[in-house]
PDB file of C-alpha atoms in Angstrom:
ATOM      1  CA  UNK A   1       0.000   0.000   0.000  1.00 80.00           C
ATOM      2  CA  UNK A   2       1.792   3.648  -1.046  1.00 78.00           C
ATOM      3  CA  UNK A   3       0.253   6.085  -2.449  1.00 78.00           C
ATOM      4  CA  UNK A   4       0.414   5.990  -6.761  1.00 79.00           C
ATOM      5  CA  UNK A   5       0.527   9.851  -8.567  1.00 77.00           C
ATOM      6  CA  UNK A   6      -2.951  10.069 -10.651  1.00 74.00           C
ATOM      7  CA  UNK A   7      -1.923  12.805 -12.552  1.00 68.00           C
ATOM      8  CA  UNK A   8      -4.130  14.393 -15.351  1.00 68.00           C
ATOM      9  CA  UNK A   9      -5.106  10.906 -16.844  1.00 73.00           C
ATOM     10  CA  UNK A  10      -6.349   9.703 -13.476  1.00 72.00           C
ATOM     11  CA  UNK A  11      -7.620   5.854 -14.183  1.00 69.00           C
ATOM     12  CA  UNK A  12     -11.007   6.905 -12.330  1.00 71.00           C
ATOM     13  CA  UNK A  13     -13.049  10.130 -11.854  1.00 66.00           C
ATOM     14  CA  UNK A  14     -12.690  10.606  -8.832  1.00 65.00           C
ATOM     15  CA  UNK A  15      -8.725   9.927  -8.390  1.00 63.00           C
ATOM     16  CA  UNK A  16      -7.775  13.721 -10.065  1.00 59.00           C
ATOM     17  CA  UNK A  17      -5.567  14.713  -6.995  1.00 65.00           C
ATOM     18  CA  UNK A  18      -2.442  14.608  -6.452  1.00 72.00           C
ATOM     19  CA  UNK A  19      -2.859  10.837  -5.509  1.00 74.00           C
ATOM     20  CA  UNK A  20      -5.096   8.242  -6.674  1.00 72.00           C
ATOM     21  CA  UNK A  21      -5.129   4.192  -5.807  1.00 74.00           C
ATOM     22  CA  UNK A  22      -2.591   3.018  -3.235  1.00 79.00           C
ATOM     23  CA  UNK A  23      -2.723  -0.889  -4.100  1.00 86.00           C
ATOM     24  CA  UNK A  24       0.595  -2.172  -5.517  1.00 89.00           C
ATOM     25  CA  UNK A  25       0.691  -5.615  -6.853  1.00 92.00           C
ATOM     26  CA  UNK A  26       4.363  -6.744  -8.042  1.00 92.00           C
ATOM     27  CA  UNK A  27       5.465 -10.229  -9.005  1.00 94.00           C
ATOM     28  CA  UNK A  28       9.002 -11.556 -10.366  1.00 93.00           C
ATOM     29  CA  UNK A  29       9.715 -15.043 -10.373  1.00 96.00           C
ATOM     30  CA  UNK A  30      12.804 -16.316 -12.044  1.00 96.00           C
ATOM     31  CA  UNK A  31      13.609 -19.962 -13.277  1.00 97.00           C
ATOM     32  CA  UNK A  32      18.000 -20.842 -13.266  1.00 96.00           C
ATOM     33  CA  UNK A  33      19.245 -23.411 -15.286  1.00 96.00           C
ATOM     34  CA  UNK A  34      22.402 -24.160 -14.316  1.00 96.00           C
ATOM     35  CA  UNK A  35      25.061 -25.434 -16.410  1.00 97.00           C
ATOM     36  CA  UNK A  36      28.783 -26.513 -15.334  1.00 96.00           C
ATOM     37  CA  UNK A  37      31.527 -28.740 -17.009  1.00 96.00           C
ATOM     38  CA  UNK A  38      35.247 -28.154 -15.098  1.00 95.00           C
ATOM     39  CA  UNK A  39      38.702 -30.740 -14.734  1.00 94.00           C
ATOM     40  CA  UNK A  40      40.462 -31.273 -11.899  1.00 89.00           C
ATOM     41  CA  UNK A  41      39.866 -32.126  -8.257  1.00 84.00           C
ATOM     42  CA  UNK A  42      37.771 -29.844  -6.058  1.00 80.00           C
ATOM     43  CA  UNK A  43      37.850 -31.272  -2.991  1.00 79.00           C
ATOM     44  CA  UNK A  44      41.385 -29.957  -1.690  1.00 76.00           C
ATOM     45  CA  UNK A  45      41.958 -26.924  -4.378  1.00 79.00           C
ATOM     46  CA  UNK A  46      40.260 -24.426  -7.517  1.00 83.00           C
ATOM     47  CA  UNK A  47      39.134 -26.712 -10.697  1.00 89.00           C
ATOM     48  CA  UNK A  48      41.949 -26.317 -13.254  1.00 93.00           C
ATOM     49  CA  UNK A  49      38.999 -24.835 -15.398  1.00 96.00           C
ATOM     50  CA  UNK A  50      35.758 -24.415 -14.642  1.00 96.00           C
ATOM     51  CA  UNK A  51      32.934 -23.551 -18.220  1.00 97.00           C
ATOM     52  CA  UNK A  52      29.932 -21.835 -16.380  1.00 97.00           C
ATOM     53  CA  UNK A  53      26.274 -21.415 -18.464  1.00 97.00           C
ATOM     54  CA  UNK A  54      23.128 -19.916 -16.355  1.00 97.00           C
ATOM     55  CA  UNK A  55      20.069 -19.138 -18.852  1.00 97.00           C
ATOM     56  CA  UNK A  56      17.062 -17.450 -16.729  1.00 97.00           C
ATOM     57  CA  UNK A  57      13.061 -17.316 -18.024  1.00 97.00           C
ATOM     58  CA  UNK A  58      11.789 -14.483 -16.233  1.00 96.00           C
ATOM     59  CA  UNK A  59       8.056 -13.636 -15.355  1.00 96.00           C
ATOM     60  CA  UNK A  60       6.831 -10.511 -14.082  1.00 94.00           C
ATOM     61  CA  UNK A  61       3.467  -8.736 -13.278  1.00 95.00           C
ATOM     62  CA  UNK A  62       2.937  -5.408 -12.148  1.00 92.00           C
ATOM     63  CA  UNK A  63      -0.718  -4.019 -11.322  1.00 91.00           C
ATOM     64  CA  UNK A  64      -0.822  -0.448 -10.009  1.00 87.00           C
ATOM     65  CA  UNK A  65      -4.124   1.053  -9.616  1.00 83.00           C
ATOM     66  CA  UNK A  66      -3.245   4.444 -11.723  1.00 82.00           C
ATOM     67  CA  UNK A  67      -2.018   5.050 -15.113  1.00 82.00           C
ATOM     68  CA  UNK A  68       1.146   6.236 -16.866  1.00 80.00           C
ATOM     69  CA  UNK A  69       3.052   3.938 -14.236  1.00 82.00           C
ATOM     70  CA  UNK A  70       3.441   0.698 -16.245  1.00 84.00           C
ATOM     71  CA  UNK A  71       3.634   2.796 -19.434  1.00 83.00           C
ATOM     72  CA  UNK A  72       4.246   6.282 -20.530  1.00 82.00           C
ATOM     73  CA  UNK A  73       0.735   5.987 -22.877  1.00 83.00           C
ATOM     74  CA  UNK A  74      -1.737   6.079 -20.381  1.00 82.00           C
ATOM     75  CA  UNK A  75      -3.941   4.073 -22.834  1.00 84.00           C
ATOM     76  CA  UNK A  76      -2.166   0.940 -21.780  1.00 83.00           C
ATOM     77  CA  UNK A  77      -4.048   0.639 -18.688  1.00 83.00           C
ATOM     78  CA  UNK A  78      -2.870   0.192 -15.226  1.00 86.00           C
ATOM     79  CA  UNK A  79      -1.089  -3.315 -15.125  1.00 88.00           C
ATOM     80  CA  UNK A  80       1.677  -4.982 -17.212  1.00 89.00           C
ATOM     81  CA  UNK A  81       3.046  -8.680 -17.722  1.00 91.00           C
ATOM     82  CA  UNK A  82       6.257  -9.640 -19.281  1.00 91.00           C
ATOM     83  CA  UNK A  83       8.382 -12.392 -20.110  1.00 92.00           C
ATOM     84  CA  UNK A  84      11.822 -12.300 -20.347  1.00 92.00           C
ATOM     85  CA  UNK A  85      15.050 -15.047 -21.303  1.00 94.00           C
ATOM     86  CA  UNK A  86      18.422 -13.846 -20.506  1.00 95.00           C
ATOM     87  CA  UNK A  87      21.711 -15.578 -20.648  1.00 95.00           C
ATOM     88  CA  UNK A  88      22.798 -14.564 -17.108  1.00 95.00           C
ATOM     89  CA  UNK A  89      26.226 -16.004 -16.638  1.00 96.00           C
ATOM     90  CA  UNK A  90      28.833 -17.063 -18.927  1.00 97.00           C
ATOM     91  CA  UNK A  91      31.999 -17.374 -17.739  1.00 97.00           C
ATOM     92  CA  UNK A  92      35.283 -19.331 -18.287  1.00 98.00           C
ATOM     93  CA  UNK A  93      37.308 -19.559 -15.085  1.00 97.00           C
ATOM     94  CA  UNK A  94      41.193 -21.145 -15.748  1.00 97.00           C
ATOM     95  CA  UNK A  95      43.779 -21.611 -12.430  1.00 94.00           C
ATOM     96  CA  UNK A  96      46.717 -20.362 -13.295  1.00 94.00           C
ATOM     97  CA  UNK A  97      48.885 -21.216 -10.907  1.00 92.00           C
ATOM     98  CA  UNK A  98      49.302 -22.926  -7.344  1.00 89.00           C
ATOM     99  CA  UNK A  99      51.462 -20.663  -5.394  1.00 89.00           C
ATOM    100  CA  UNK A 100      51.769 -21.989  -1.978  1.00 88.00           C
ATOM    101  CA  UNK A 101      51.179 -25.883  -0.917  1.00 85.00           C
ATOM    102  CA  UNK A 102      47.646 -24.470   0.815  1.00 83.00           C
ATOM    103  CA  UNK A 103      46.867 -24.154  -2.081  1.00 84.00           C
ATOM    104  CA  UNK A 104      47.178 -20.588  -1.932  1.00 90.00           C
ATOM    105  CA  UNK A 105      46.429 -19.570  -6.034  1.00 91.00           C
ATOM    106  CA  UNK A 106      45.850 -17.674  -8.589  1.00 95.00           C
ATOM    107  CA  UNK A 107      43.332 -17.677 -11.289  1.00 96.00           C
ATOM    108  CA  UNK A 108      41.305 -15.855 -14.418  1.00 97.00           C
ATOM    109  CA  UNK A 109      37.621 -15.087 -15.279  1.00 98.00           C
ATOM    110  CA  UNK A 110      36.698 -13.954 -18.040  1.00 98.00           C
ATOM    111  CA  UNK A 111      32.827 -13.537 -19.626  1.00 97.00           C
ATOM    112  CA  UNK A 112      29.014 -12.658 -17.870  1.00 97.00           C
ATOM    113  CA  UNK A 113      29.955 -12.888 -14.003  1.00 97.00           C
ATOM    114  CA  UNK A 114      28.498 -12.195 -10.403  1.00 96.00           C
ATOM    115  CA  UNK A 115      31.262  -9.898  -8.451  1.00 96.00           C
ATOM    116  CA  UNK A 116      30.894  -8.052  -5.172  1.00 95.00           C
ATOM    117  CA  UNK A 117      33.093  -5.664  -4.537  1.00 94.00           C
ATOM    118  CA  UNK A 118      32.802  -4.588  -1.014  1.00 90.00           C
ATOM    119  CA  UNK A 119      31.416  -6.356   2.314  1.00 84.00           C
ATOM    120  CA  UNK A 120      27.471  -5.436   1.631  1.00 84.00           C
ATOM    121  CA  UNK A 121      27.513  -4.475  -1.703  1.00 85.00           C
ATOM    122  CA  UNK A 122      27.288  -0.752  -1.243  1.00 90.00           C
ATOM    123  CA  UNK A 123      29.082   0.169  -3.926  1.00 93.00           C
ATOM    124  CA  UNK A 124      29.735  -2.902  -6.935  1.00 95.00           C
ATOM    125  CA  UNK A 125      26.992  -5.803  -6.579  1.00 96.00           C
ATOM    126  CA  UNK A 126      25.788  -7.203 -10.275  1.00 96.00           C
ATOM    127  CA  UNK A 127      26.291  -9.813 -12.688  1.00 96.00           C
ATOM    128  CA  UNK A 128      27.348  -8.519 -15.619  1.00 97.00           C
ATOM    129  CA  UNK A 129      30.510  -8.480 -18.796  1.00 97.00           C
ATOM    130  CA  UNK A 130      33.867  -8.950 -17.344  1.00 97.00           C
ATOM    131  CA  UNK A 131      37.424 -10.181 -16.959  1.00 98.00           C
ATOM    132  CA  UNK A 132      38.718 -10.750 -13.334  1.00 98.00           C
ATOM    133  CA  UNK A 133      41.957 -11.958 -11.863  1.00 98.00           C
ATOM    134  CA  UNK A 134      41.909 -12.912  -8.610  1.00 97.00           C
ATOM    135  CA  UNK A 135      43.404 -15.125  -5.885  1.00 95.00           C
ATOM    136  CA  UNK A 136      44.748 -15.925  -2.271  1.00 94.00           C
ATOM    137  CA  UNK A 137      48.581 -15.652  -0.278  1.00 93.00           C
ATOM    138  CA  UNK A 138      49.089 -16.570   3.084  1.00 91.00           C
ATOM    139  CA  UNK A 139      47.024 -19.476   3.739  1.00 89.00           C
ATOM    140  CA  UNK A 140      44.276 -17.288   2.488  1.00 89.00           C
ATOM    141  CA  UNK A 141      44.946 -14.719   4.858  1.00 92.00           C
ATOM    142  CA  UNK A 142      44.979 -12.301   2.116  1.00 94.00           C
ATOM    143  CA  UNK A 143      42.414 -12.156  -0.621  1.00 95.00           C
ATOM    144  CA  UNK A 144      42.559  -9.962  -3.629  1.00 96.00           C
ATOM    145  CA  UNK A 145      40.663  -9.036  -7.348  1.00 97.00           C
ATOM    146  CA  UNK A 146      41.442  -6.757  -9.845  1.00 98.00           C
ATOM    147  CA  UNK A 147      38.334  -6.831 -12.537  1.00 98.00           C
ATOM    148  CA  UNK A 148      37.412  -4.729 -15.452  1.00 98.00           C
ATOM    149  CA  UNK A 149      33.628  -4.612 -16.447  1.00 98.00           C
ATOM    150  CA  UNK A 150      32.244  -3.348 -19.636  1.00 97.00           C
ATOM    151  CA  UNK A 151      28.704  -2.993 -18.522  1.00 96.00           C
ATOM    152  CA  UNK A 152      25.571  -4.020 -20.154  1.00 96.00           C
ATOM    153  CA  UNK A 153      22.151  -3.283 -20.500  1.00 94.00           C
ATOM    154  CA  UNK A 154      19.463  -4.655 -18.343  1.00 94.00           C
ATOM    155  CA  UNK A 155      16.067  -5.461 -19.219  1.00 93.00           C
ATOM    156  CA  UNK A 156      13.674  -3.253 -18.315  1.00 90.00           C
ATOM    157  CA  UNK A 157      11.145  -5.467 -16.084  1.00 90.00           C
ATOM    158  CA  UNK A 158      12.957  -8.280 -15.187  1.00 91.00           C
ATOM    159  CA  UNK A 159      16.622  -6.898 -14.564  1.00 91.00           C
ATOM    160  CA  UNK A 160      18.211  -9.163 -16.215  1.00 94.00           C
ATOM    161  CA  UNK A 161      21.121  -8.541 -18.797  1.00 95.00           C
ATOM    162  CA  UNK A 162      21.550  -8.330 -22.567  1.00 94.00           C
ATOM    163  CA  UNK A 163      23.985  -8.718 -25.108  1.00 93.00           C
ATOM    164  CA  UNK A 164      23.733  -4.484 -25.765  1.00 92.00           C
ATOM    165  CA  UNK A 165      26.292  -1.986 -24.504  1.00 93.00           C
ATOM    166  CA  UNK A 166      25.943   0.440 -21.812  1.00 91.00           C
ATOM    167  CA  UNK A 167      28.858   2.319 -22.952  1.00 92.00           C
ATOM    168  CA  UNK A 168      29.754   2.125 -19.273  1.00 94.00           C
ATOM    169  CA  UNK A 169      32.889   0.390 -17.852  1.00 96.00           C
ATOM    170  CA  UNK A 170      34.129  -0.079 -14.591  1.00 97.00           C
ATOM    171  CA  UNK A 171      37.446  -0.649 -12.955  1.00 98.00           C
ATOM    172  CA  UNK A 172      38.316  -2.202  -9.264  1.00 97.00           C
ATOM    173  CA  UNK A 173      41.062  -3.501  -7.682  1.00 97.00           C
ATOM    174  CA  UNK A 174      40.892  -4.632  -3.727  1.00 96.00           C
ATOM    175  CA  UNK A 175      42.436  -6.185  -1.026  1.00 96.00           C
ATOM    176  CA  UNK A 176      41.033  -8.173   1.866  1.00 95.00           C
ATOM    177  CA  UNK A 177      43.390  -8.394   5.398  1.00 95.00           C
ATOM    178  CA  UNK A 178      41.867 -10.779   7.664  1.00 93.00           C
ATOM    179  CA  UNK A 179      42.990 -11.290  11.303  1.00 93.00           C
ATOM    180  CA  UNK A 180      44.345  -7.844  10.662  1.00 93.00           C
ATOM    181  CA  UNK A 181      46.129  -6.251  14.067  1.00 91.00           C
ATOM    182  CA  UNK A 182      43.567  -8.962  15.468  1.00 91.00           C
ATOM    183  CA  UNK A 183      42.325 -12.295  15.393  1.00 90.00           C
ATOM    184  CA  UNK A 184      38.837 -12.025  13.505  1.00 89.00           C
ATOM    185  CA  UNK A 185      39.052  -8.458  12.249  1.00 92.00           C
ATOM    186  CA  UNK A 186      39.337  -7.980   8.323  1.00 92.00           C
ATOM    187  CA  UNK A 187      39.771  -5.524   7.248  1.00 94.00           C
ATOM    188  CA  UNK A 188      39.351  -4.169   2.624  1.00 95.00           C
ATOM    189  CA  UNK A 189      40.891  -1.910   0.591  1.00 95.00           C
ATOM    190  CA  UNK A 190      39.158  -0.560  -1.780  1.00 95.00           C
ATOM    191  CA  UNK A 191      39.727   1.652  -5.172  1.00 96.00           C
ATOM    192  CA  UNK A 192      36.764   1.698  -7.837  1.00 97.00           C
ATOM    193  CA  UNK A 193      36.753   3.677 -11.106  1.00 97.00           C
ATOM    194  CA  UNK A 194      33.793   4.833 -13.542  1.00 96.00           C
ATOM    195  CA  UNK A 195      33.700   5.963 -16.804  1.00 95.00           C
ATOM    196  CA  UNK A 196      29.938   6.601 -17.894  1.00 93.00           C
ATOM    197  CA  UNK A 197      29.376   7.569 -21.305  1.00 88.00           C
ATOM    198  CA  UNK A 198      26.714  10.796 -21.911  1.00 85.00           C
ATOM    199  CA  UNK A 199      23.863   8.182 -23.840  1.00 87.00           C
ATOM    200  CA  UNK A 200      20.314   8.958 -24.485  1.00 90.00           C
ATOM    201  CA  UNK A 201      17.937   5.664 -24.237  1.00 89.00           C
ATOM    202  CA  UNK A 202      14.201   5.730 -23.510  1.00 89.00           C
ATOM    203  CA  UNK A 203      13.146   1.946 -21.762  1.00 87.00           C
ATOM    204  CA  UNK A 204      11.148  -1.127 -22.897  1.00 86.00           C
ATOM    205  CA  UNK A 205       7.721   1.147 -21.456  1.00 85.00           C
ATOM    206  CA  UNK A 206       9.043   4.457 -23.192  1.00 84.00           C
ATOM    207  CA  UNK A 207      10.185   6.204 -20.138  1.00 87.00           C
ATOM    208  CA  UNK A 208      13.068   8.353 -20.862  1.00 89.00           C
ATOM    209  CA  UNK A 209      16.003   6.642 -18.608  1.00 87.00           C
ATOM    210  CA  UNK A 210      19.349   8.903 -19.639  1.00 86.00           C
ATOM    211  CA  UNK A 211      20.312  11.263 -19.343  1.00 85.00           C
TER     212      UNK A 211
END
């Protein structure tokens, strides 16, 4: 229940304040298929290479109980339903190298990956076009990434990615210290960078989205 702008196309006579209906009705479910084919023995250490496919279906429903929400023509009524397939992941991980015998290593991924940069994902949380190389020293007292992300377009209702462009990329490199100074404090270094491209795009309900 929050209150919905009615604005001049108010979906009933009566709703021609500033708000209207207050119902909300939103549904996503997503179905995962996961797909994996690796080498090597994961018990003890990384999989020498590791071939990672996740397709999604996607179905969402949104039922507000004013117009020019779901849609900028207010002649498409007050509720929406879409369908969406998305090749969510897609990633080839290789282990480059063992470099302690803790099997402290180092390894590559490259293609459509999950990375989060920080502790709660304040500032780097998605899925999305990459090439990371990361690993582990110290009996994994240390942990480290340094990923580059050309970023793509999501789908307008369900989130999900595509195979367009944003003309946005994105640059991180941290460090994670644990036990640092003291047993059970870790501490993370930190250092993002973003270049975002000046792009004009209206959405998939013709809402203008950038700039």
């Amino acid at each position: 229940s929050l209150p919905t702008p009615s604005g001049l196309s108010a979906a009933d006579f009566d709703r021609l304040g500033f708000f209207g209906g207050n119902a909300q009705l939103i549904f996503r479910e997503n179905l995962l298929l996961r797909f994996e084919l690796y080498h090597g023995d994961t018990a003890f250490k990384p999989p020498d290479w590791l071939l990672t496919l996740t397709p999604v279906l996607n179905f969402n429903y949104v039922n507000f109980e004013e117009r020019g929400i779901v849609n900028i023509v207010v002649r498409q009524g007050t509720n929406r339903s879409r369908g969406d397939a998305a090749l969510q992941e897609g990633f080839l991980e290789y282990h480059i190298a063992n470099l302690s015998d803790r099997y402290d290593s180092i390894s590559v991924k490259l293609g459509i990956q999950p990375f989060n940069s920080d502790f709660r994902g304040f500032i780097f949380n998605d899925t999305n076009l990459g090439a990371r190389l990361f690993g582990n020293l110290g009996n994994n007292r240390y942990q480290y990434n340094l990923a580059f992300f050309n970023m793509l377009e999501k789908q307008t209702n369900s989130g999900l990615n595509t195979f367009s462009p944003r003309d946005q990329r994105v640059v991180i490199a941290n460090f994670y210290w644990q036990d640092f100074l003291t047993a059970g404090y870790t501490t993370q270094y930190n250092l993002h960078y973003l270049y975002d491209a000046a792009t004009f795009r209206f959405d998939a309900n013709n809402f203008l989205v950038r700039p």
